[in-house]
Coordinates of C-alpha atoms in Angstrom, one line a residue:
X1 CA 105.1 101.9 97.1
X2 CA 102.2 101.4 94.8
X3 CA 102.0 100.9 91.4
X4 CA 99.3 102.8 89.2
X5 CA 98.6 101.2 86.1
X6 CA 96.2 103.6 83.7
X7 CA 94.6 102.3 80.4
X8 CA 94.5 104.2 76.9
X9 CA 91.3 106.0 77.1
X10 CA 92.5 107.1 80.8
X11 CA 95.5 108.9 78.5
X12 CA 93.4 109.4 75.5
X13 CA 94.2 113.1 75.1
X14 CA 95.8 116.5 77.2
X15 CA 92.9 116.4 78.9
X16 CA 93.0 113.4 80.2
X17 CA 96.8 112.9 80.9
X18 CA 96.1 116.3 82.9
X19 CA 93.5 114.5 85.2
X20 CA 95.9 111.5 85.5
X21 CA 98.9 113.6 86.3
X22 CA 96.2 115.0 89.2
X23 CA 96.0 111.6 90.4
X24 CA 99.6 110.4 90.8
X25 CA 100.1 114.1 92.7
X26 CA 97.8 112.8 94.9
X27 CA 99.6 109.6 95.8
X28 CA 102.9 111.1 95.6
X29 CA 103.6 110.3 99.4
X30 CA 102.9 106.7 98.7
X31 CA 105.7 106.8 96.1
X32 CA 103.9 105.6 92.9
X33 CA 105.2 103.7 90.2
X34 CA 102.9 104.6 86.8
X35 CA 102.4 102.0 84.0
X36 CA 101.0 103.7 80.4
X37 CA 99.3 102.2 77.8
X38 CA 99.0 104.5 73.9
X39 CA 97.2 107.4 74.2
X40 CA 93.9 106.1 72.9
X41 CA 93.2 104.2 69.8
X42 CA 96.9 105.0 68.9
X43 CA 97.3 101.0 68.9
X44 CA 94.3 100.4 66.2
X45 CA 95.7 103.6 64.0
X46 CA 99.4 102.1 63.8
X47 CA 98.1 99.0 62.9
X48 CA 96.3 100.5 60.1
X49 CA 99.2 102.6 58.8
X50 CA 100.8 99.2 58.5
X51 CA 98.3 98.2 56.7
X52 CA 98.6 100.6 54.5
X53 CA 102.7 100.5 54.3
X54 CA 102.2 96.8 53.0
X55 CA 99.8 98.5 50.1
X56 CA 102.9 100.8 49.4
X57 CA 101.5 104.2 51.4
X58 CA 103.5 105.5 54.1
X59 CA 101.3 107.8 56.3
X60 CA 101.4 108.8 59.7
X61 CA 99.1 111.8 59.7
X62 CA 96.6 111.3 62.6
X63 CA 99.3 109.5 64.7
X64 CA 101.4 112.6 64.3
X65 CA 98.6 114.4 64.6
X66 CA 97.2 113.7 68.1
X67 CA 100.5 113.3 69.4
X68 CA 101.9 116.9 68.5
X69 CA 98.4 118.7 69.0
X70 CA 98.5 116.5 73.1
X71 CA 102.1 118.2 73.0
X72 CA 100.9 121.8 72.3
X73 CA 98.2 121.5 74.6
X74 CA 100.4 120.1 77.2
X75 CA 102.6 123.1 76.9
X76 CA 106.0 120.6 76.7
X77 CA 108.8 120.5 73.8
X78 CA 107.7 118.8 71.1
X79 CA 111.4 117.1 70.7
X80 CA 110.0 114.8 73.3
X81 CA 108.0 112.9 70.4
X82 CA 109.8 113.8 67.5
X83 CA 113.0 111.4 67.3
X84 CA 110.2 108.4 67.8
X85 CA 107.7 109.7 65.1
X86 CA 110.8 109.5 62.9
X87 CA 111.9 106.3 63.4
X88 CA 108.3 105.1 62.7
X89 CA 108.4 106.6 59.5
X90 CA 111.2 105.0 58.2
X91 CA 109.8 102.0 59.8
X92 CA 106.8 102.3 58.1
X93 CA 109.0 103.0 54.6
X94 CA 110.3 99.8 55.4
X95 CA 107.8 97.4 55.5
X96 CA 106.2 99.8 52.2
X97 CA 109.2 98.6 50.2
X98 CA 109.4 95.0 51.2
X99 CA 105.9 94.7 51.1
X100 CA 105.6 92.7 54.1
X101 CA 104.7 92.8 58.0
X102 CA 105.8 90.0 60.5
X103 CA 104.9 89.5 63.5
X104 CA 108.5 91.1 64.9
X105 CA 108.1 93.6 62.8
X106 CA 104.7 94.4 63.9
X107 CA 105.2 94.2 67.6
X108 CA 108.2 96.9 67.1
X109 CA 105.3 98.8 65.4
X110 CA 102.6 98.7 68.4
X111 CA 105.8 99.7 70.4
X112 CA 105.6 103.3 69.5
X113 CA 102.4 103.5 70.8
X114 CA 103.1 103.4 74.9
X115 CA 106.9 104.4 74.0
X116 CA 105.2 108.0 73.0
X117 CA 103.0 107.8 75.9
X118 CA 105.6 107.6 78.8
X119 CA 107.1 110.5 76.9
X120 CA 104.8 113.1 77.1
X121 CA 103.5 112.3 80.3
X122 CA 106.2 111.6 82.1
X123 CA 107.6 115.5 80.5
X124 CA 104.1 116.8 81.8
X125 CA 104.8 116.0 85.0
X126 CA 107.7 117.2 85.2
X127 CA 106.5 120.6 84.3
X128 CA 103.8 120.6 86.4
X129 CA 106.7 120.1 89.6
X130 CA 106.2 116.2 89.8
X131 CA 110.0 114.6 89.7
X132 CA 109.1 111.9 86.8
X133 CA 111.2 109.7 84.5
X134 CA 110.2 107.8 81.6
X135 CA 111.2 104.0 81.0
X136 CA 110.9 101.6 78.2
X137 CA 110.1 98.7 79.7
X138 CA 113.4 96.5 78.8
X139 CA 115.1 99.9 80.9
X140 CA 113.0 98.8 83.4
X141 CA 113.8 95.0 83.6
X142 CA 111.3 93.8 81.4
X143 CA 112.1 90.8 79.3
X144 CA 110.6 88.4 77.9
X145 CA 110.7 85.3 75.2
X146 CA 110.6 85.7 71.7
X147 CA 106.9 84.3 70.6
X148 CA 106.2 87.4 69.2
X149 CA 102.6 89.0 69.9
X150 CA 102.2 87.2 72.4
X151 CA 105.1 86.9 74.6
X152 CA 105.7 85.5 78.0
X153 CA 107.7 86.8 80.3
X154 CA 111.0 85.6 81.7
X155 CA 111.7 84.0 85.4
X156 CA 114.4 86.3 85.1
X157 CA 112.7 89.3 85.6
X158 CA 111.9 88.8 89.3
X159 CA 116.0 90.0 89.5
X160 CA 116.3 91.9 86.7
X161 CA 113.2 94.6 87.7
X162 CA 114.3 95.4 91.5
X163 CA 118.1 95.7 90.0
X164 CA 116.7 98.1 87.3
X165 CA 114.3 100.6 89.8
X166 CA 116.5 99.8 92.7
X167 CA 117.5 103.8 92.8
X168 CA 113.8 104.3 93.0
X169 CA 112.7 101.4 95.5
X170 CA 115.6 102.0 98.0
X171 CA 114.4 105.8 98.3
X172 CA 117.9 107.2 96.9
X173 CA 115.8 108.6 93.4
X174 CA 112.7 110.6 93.9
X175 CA 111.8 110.4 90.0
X176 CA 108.2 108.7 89.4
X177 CA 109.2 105.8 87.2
X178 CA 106.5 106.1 84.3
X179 CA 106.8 102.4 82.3
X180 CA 105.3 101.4 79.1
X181 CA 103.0 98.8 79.5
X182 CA 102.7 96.1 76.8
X183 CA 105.9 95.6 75.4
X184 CA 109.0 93.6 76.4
X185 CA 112.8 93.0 74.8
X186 CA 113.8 89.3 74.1
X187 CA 117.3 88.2 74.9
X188 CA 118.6 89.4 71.2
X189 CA 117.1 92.5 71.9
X190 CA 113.9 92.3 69.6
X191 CA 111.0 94.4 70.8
X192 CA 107.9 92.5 71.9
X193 CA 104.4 92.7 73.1
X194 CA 103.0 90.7 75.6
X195 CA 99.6 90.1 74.3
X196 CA 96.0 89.9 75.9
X197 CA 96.4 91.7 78.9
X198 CA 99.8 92.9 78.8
X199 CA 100.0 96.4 80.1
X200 CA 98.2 94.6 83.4
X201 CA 100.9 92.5 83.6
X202 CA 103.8 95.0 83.4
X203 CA 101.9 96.4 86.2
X204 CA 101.2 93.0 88.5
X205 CA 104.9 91.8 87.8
X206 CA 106.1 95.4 88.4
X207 CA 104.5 95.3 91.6
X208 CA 105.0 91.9 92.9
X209 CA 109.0 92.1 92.3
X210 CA 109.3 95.3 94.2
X211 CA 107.3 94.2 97.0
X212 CA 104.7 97.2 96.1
X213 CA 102.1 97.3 99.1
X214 CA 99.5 97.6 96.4
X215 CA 98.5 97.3 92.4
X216 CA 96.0 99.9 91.2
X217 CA 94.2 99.8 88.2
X218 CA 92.3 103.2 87.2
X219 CA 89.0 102.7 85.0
X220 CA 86.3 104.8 84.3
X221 CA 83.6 102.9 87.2
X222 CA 83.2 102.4 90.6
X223 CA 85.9 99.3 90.5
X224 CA 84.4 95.4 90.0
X225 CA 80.6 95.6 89.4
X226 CA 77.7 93.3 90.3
X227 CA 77.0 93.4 86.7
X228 CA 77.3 95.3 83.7
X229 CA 75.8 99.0 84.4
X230 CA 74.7 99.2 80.8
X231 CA 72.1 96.4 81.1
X232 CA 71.6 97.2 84.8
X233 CA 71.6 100.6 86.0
X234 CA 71.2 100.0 89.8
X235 CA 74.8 97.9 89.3
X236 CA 77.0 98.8 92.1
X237 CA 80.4 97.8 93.6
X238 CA 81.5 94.8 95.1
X239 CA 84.4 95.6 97.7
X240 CA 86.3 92.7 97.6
X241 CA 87.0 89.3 95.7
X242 CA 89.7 87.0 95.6
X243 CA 91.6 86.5 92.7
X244 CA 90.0 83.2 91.6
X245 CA 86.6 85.1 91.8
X246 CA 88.4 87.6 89.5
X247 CA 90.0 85.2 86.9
X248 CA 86.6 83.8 86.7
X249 CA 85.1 87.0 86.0
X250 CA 87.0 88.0 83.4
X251 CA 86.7 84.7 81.9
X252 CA 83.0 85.5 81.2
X253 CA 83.2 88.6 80.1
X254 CA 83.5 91.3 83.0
X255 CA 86.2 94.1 82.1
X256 CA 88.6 92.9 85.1
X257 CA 92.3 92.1 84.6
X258 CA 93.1 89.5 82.7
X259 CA 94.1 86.1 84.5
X260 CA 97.1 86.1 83.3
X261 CA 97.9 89.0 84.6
X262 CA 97.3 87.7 88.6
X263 CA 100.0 85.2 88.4
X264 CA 102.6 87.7 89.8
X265 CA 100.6 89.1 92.3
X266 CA 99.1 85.0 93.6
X267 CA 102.8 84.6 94.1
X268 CA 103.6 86.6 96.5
X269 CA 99.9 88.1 97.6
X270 CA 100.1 91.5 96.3
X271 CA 96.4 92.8 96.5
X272 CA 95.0 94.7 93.5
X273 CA 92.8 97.5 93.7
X274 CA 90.3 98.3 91.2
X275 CA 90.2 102.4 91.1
X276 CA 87.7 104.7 89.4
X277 CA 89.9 107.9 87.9
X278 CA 86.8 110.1 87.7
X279 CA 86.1 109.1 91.5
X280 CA 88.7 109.4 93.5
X281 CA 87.8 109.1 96.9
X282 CA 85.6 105.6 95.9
X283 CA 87.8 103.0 97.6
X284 CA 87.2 101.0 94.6
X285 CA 87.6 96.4 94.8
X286 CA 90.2 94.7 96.5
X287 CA 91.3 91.6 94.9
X288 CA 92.7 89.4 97.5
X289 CA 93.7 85.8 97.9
X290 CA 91.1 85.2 100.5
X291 CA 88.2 87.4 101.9
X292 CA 89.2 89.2 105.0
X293 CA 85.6 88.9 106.2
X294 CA 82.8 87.0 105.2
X295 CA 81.4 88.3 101.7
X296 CA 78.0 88.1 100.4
X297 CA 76.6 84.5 98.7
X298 CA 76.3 86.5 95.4
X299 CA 79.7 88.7 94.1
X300 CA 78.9 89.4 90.6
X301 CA 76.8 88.4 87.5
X302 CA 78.3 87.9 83.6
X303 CA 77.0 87.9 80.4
X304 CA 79.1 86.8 77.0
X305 CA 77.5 87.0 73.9
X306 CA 77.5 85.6 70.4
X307 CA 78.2 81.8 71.8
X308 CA 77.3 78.6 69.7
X309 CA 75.7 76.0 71.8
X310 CA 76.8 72.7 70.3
X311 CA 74.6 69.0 71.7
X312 CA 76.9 66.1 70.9
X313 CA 74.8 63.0 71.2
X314 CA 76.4 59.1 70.7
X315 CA 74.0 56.4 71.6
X316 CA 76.3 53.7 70.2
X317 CA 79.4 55.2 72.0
X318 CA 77.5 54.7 75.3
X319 CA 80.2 52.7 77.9
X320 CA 82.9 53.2 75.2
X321 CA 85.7 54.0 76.7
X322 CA 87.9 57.1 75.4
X323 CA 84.3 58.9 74.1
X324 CA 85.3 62.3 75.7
X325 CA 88.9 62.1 74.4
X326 CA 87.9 61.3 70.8
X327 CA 85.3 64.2 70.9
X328 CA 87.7 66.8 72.4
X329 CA 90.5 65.6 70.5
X330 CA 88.8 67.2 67.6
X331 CA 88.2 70.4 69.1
X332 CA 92.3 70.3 69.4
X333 CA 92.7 69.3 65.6
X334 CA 90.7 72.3 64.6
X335 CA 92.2 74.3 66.9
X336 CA 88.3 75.4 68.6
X337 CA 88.3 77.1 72.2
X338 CA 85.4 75.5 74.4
X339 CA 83.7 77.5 77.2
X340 CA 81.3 75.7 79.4
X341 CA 80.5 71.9 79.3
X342 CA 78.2 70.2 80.5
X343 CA 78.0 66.1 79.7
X344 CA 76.5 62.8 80.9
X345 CA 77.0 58.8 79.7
X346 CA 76.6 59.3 75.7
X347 CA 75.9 63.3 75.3
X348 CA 78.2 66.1 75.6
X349 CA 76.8 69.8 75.6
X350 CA 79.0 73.1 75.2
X351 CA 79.7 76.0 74.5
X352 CA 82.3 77.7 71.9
X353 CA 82.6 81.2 70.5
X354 CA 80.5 81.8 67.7
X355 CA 83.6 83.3 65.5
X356 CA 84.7 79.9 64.9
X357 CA 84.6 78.2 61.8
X358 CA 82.9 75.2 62.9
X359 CA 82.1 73.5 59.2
X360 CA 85.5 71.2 59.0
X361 CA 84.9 69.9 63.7
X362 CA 81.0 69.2 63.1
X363 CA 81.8 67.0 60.3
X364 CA 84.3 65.2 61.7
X365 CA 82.3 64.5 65.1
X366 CA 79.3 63.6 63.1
X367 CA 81.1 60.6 62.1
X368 CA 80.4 58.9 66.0
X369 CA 77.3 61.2 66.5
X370 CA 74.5 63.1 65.9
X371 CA 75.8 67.2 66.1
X372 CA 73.7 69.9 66.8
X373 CA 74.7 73.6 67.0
X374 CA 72.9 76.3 67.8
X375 CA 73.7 79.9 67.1
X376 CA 72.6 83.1 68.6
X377 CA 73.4 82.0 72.4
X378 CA 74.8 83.7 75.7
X379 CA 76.8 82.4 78.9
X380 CA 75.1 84.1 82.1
X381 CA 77.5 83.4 84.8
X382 CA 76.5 83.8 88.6
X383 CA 80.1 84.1 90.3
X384 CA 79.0 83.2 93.9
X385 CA 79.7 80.9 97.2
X386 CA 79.1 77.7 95.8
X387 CA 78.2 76.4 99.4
X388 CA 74.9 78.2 99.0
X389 CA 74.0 77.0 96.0
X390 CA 70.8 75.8 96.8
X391 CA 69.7 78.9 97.9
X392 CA 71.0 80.8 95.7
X393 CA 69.6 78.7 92.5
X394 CA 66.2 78.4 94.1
X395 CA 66.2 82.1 94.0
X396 CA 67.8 82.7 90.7
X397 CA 65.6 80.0 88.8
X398 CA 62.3 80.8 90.8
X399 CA 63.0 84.7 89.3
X400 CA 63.4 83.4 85.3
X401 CA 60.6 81.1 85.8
X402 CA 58.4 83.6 87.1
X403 CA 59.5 86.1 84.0
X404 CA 59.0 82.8 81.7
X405 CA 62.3 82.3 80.8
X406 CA 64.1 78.9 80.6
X407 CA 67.6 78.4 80.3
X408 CA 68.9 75.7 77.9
X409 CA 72.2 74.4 80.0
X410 CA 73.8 74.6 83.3
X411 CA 77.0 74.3 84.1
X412 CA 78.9 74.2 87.7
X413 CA 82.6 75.2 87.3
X414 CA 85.9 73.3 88.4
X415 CA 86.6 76.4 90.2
X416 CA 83.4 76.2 92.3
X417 CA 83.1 79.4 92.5
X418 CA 80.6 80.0 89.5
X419 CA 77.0 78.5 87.7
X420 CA 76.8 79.3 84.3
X421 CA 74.0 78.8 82.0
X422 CA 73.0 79.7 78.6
X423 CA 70.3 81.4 76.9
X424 CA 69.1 82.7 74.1
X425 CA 70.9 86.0 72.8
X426 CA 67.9 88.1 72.3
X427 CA 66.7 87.3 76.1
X428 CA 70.7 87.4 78.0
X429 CA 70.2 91.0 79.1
X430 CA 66.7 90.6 80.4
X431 CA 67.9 87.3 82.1
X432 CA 70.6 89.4 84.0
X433 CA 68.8 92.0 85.0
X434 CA 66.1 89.0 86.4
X435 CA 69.1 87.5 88.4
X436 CA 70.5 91.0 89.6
X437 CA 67.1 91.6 91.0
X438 CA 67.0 88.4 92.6
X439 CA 70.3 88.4 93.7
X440 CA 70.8 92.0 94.9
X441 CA 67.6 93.0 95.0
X442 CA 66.8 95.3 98.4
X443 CA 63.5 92.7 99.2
X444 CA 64.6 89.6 97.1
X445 CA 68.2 89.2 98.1
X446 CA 67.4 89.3 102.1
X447 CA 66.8 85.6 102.5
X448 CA 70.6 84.7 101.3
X449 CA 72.0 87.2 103.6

C-alpha cells in the first residue's frame, strides 16, 4: 500500500483532478490510499465569505461557482456537491445573524473545503472505471483534541485508523479510500483542523498506522531541491535525506513537509517520497531515517526572508548568572519566536521574524542592555554533513569573499546538520546562488566530493 497525498493546486480545477485521477490509475496495483486538500484557493475564499457573513452578507458565489463548473466539466452529478454547498449556506447565515466567528465555528467552515474535494474526485474516478470511496476524515479514524485551529491528534488513532480502513488494508474492499486532509472530529464530535501542515499529516499518520510501504507527496518539481529554482535555475534534485535533514529544511524555508508532520512516519520508519505530478517517471526524494549510502557533504541550501537581526549586549551582566534566562524569558512574555542564535559571555545575537511587534521586548531588555535590531535581513542555511565543515565553509566563505559579500552572523545548529548565517535582504539571493555554485558547482564542488 501507499499513500498519495496531493496538495490544492494539484486539484485546483477539472483539469487538474483529471491529471491526478491519471496518476492514482497508474499506481492502482500498489493499492493507493489518496489524501485531498480544497480544490485551490477554496480555503482563502471561505474564509473570506466569513468574513463577509460577520459584516451581515451571505455569499457563496465563486465557491459555488468553481465547484459546479469542476462538476460540469467532470461530467459527474452535481448532487455530489449540492447537500454540502447547502449546509454552508446556512452556516454562513448563521454566523451573519450572530455576527460572530469562533474558532470552532471557523474550523467547521475550512471543513467544506476538502469535504467537497473527496467528493468530486473520488465520483470522478469512479466514472472513469477506478473503484473509489470518499471519507471524511473522522470516517476514517481521524480524531483529534479540541484546540481548535490547531489541533493535535489523538494516541488513539494508531487503533482507531486500521479498524476504520481495515476492509481496505486486509484486501477484502477494492474501493480507493480518497481522505480529506486537514480536518479531524474531537471526542464531542466538533469538526477540527489540524493546522500548519495538516493535510501532510493525515497522510504520514495514515500511512504509518497501516503499515503503508511508502508516503508520497505530489508537487509541481522534481521532489527536494538543492535550492530554490527561482533564484537558481541549475537547482536540481537531491535523492535522498533523512528526516532530520528534512525538518531542518523546512524549518528555513524550503517547501518540504512540515516537521510535524514526520513524527508518524520517525515512529515506525515509514519513508516519504517527494513526487513531481507533471513528471511522473522522476523518482523524486526519499526521506529516510538514515542514508542508505553515503550522500554528498552538501544536501540543500535555504533562504528566509524578512528576518530582524537583534545584538543584545550586557557588559555589566558579564559572569551574572541567569543572563540568558532573564533575556529569553522576555521573548516568552511577549510571546516572540527566535530563529537562530548565536551568543558569547555578555552578548547575545538572533534572529526573529520581522512580523513581530518588537516595541513592548526591546524595551524591556534595554533595561540590562544595550539592544540593537536590524531590519531588512535573511537566514541562508547550508543543510550539510557537519563533519566536513571545514571544508565545506572554506569553500562557501572563500566564494562570498571573492564576490565581496560578508555575512553578519553564523550560527551552527543543535541538530548539526546545518550552518546558518544572515545577510542582508537585498544580497540573500545573490549569496545563494554564490554558495550553490560553490557547493554544487560542476568545477567548484569537486574537492568536497
Amino acid at each position: 500500500m501507499v499513500v498519495m497525498k496531493f496538495g490544492g493546486s494539484s486539484v485546483a480545477n477539472a483539469e487538474r483532478i483529471q491529471h491526478v485521477a491519471t496518476i492514482i490509475q497508474a499506481y492502482a496495483e500498489k493499492r493507493p490510499l489518496v489524501v485531498l486538500s480544497a480544490m485551490g484557493d477554496t480555503t482563502d475564499h471561505l474564509l473570506e465569505a466569513a468574513d463577509m457573513a460577520v459584516n451581515g452578507k451571505v455569499d457563496i458565489s465563486g465557491v459555488e461557482a468553481l465547484h459546479y463548473k469542476t462538476v460540469e466539466e467532470l461530467g459527474i452529478d452535481k448532487a455530489m456537491v449540492e447537500d454540502l454547498l447547502d449546509e454552508l449556506k446556512t452556516l454562513l447565515t448563521g454566523i451573519s445573524m450572530l455576527r460572530e466567528l469562533t474558532k470552532r465555528t471557523r474550523d467547521y467552515l475550512v471543513s467544506f473545503g476538502e469535504r467537497l474535494s473527496v467528493r468530486i474526485s473520488s465520483a470522478y474516478l469512479n466514472k472513469i472505471g477506478v473503484k473509489a470511496k470518499f471519507y471524511d476524515a473522522w470516517d476514517a479514524g481521524i480524531f483529534s483534541d479540541s484546540n481548535f485551529m490547531s489541533a493535535e491528534l489523538l494516541d488513539s488513532v494508531w487503533q482507531t485508523i486500521p479498524k476504520a480502513l481495515e476492509a481496505y488494508k486486509s484486501g477484502k474492499s477494492d474501493e480507493i479510500p480518497v481522505v480529506t486532509g486537514f480536518i479531524a472530529k474531537d471526542a464531542n464530535g466538533y469538526i477540527t483542523t489540524l493546522g500548519r501542515g495538516g493535510s501532510d499529516l493525515t497522510a504520514t499518520m495514515l500511512g504509518a498506522a497501516l503499515g503503508a510501504d511508502e508516503i508520497q507527496t505530489w508537487k509541481d518539481v522534481d521532489g527536494i531541491l538543492t535550492t530554490d529554482p527561482r533564484i537558481v535555475k541549475e537547482a536540481r534534485s537531491v535523492p535522498e535525506v533523512t528526516y532530520e535533514e528534512a525538518s531542518e529544511l523546512a524549518y528555513f524555508g524550503a517547501q518540504v513537509l512540515h516537521p510535524r508532520s514526520m513524527v508518524p512516519c520517525r515512529k515506525t520508519g515509514t519513508p516519504v517520497r517527494v513526487k513531481n505530478s507533471y513528471n511522473i517517471q522522476s523518482p523524486g526524494s526519499i526521506i529516510v531515517e538514515k542514508h542508505s549510502s553515503k550522500p554528498s557533504p552538501v544536501r540543500a541550501i535555504t533562504a528566509v526572508k524578512g528576518v530582524t537581526l537583534i545584538d543584545i549586549v550586557s557588559t555589566r551582566m558579564l559572569g551574572a548568572a541567569g543572563y540568558l534566562a532573564h533575556i529569553f524569558n522576555q521573548f516568552l512574555k511577549w510571546d516572540v519566536s527566535v530563529d537562530v542564535v548565536a551568543t558569547s559571555e555578555v552578548s547575545v545575537s538572533l534572529t526573529v521574524k520581522t512580523k513581530q511587534n518588537l516595541d513592548g521586548l526591546i524595551a524591556d531588555i534595554s533595561r540590562v542592555a544595550d539592544v540593537k535590531a536590524k531590519s531588512g535581513k535573511a537566514i541562508v542555511t547550508i543543510i550539510c554533513d557537519v563533519e566536513r565543515s571545514s571544508a565545506i565553509l572554506a569553500a562557501g566563505f572563500a566564494a562570498l569573499a571573492k564576490e565581496n559579500i560578508n555575512v553578519q552572523m553564523i550560527s551552527q545548529g543543535a541538530s548539526k546538520v546545518n550552518f546558518s548565517m544572515i545577510c542582508d535582504e537585498s544580497e540573500s539571493n545573490r549569496v545563494v546562488q554564490v554558495l550553490h555554485q560553490a557547493l554544487f558547482g560542476e568545477k567548484e564542488g569537486d574537492e568536497l566530493k
